[in-house]
Short mmCIF file of C-alpha atoms in Angstrom, two decimals:
data_model
loop_
_atom_site.label_atom_id
_atom_site.label_comp_id
_atom_site.label_asym_id
_atom_site.label_seq_id
_atom_site.Cartn_x
_atom_site.Cartn_y
_atom_site.Cartn_z
CA MET A 1 -21.02 -0.71 9.40
CA LEU A 2 -17.26 -0.49 8.98
CA ARG A 3 -15.63 2.63 7.59
CA LEU A 4 -12.04 3.60 6.97
CA GLU A 5 -10.51 5.73 9.74
CA LYS A 6 -6.88 6.71 10.13
CA TYR A 7 -4.96 4.90 12.87
CA GLN A 8 -7.63 2.22 13.34
CA LYS A 9 -6.88 -1.49 12.93
CA TYR A 10 -8.44 -3.72 10.30
CA SER A 11 -8.27 -7.24 8.95
CA ARG A 12 -7.91 -7.73 5.22
CA ARG A 13 -11.52 -8.90 5.14
CA ASP A 14 -12.58 -5.65 6.86
CA VAL A 15 -10.79 -3.62 4.17
CA HIS A 16 -12.43 -5.72 1.45
CA GLN A 17 -15.84 -4.86 2.95
CA ILE A 18 -15.02 -1.17 3.46
CA PHE A 19 -14.19 -0.77 -0.24
CA LYS A 20 -17.41 -2.61 -1.13
CA VAL A 21 -15.67 -5.04 -3.43
CA GLU A 22 -18.32 -7.26 -5.00
CA ASN A 23 -15.88 -10.03 -5.94
CA THR A 24 -15.31 -12.75 -3.39
CA PHE A 25 -12.62 -12.42 -0.73
CA ASP A 26 -10.04 -14.35 -2.75
CA GLN A 27 -6.32 -15.23 -2.54
CA ILE A 28 -5.33 -11.79 -3.82
CA TRP A 29 -7.07 -10.15 -0.85
CA LYS A 30 -5.79 -12.81 1.55
CA MET A 31 -2.13 -12.78 0.52
CA TRP A 32 -0.93 -10.02 -1.81
CA GLY A 33 0.74 -6.88 -0.51
CA ILE A 34 -0.57 -4.70 -3.33
CA ILE A 35 -4.23 -4.56 -4.30
CA ASN A 36 -5.00 -2.78 -7.57
CA LEU A 37 -8.50 -1.44 -6.88
CA GLU A 38 -9.12 -0.79 -10.57
CA LYS A 39 -9.50 -4.56 -11.03
CA TYR A 40 -12.46 -4.50 -8.65
CA LYS A 41 -14.06 -1.09 -9.12
CA GLU A 42 -13.91 0.64 -12.48
CA GLU A 43 -14.12 4.12 -10.92
CA MET A 44 -10.95 3.48 -8.88
CA THR A 45 -8.52 3.63 -11.82
CA ASP A 46 -4.91 3.85 -10.56
CA ASP A 47 -5.97 3.49 -6.91
CA PHE A 48 -4.14 0.92 -4.79
CA ILE A 49 -3.99 -0.58 -1.33
CA PHE A 50 -0.61 -1.43 0.19
CA PHE A 51 -0.63 -4.07 2.96
CA VAL A 52 2.82 -3.98 4.60
CA THR A 53 4.27 -6.12 7.36
CA ILE A 54 7.46 -4.43 8.58
CA GLY A 55 10.44 -6.78 8.84
CA SER A 56 8.82 -9.60 6.90
CA SER A 57 10.71 -11.92 4.58
CA VAL A 58 9.71 -14.00 1.58
CA ASP A 59 11.79 -16.93 0.37
CA GLY A 60 14.65 -15.82 2.64
CA LYS A 61 14.64 -12.25 1.34
CA GLU A 62 14.16 -9.59 4.03
CA TRP A 63 12.16 -6.52 2.96
CA ASP A 64 13.93 -3.21 3.59
CA GLU A 65 10.93 -1.14 4.62
CA GLY A 66 10.06 1.30 7.38
CA ILE A 67 8.65 4.69 8.42
CA THR A 68 10.60 7.72 9.63
CA ARG A 69 9.46 10.07 12.40
CA ASP A 70 8.37 12.46 9.61
CA GLY A 71 6.05 9.87 8.04
CA VAL A 72 8.30 8.98 5.10
CA VAL A 73 7.74 5.37 4.09
CA SER A 74 10.54 3.33 2.54
CA TRP A 75 8.89 0.63 0.47
CA GLN A 76 9.89 -1.96 -2.13
CA SER A 77 7.86 -3.31 -5.01
CA GLN A 78 7.50 -7.02 -5.58
CA ASN A 79 10.68 -8.74 -6.76
CA GLN A 80 9.56 -9.17 -10.37
CA ASN A 81 8.96 -5.43 -10.92
CA SER A 82 11.42 -3.44 -13.00
CA LEU A 83 11.60 0.30 -13.64
CA THR A 84 9.37 -0.21 -16.70
CA SER A 85 6.70 -2.49 -15.15
CA PRO A 86 3.16 -1.13 -15.51
CA ASN A 87 2.55 -0.68 -11.77
CA THR A 88 6.00 0.86 -11.26
CA LEU A 89 5.21 3.47 -13.91
CA LYS A 90 1.84 4.16 -12.27
CA PHE A 91 3.53 4.60 -8.88
CA ILE A 92 6.15 6.99 -10.30
CA LYS A 93 3.42 9.11 -11.92
CA HIS A 94 1.17 8.93 -8.84
CA ASP A 95 -0.61 12.20 -8.01
CA GLU A 96 -2.28 12.06 -4.59
CA GLN A 97 -4.65 14.84 -5.70
CA ILE A 98 -6.15 12.52 -8.33
CA ASN A 99 -5.61 8.96 -7.11
CA ASN A 100 -5.21 7.17 -3.81
CA ILE A 101 -2.76 4.69 -2.40
CA TYR A 102 -4.11 3.51 0.96
CA TYR A 103 -1.34 2.41 3.33
CA PHE A 104 -1.97 -0.35 5.89
CA HIS A 105 0.87 -1.30 8.22
CA ARG A 106 1.56 -3.93 10.87
CA GLN A 107 4.57 -5.08 12.87
CA ASN A 108 3.91 -8.84 13.02
CA ALA A 109 2.33 -11.33 10.66
CA GLY A 110 -0.54 -12.25 13.00
CA ASP A 111 -1.54 -8.66 13.81
CA LEU A 112 -4.33 -6.58 12.33
CA TYR A 113 -3.25 -3.81 9.94
CA LYS A 114 -3.32 -0.19 11.11
CA TYR A 115 -4.49 2.25 8.46
CA LEU A 116 -1.93 5.08 8.42
CA GLY A 117 -3.41 7.10 5.58
CA ARG A 118 -2.93 7.85 1.91
CA LEU A 119 0.50 8.05 0.30
CA LYS A 120 2.16 10.77 -1.76
CA TYR A 121 4.98 9.78 -4.13
CA LEU A 122 8.34 11.33 -3.20
CA ASN A 123 10.97 9.46 -5.22
CA HIS A 124 12.36 6.12 -6.29
CA ASP A 125 15.83 4.68 -6.77
CA LYS A 126 16.57 5.03 -10.49
CA GLU A 127 19.35 2.42 -10.32
CA ARG A 128 17.83 -0.54 -8.45
CA GLN A 129 15.06 -2.73 -9.74
CA LYS A 130 13.57 -6.18 -9.14
CA PRO A 131 12.51 -4.83 -6.69
CA VAL A 132 12.13 -1.09 -7.20
CA TYR A 133 12.77 1.05 -4.09
CA PHE A 134 10.35 3.90 -3.36
CA GLN A 135 9.87 6.62 -0.79
CA TRP A 136 6.40 7.90 -0.01
CA GLN A 137 5.03 10.54 2.34
CA ILE A 138 2.03 9.65 4.47
CA VAL A 139 -0.46 12.47 3.81
CA ASP A 140 -1.42 14.32 7.03
CA TRP A 141 1.06 12.29 9.09
CA ASP A 142 0.67 12.56 12.87
CA LEU A 143 3.56 10.93 14.76
CA ASP A 144 1.66 11.03 18.05
CA LYS A 145 -1.04 8.72 16.69
#
């Protein structure tokens, strides 16, 4: 049986099974970068999964994302999100002691995702939106892994 372990690699289908989502493995799970777990499991209110492919582009737009040696993640929301979008507001208010954002990362589109851990909100750019720019800390970051 699969279980979630830091620094291990997973397919999106694996993650779907690990979180015991009863709904079918649909286009949201196959394609979207953000999974709102509340839509699938009532007890996971304000919990999310981030699937990130570093250096990817959509419709000619290159994502400006990465991870520092200290485990700080630079991340952008989807293009349609403003500073007042519901998910943006949830991310800004995120408290890692109460809710979880699970961060999965890969370098290339065909690769499996490596689970790097849960995220802690650090800050966001209060000037830029559509997309909104965030910085997160990977909880219990271990550079050597």
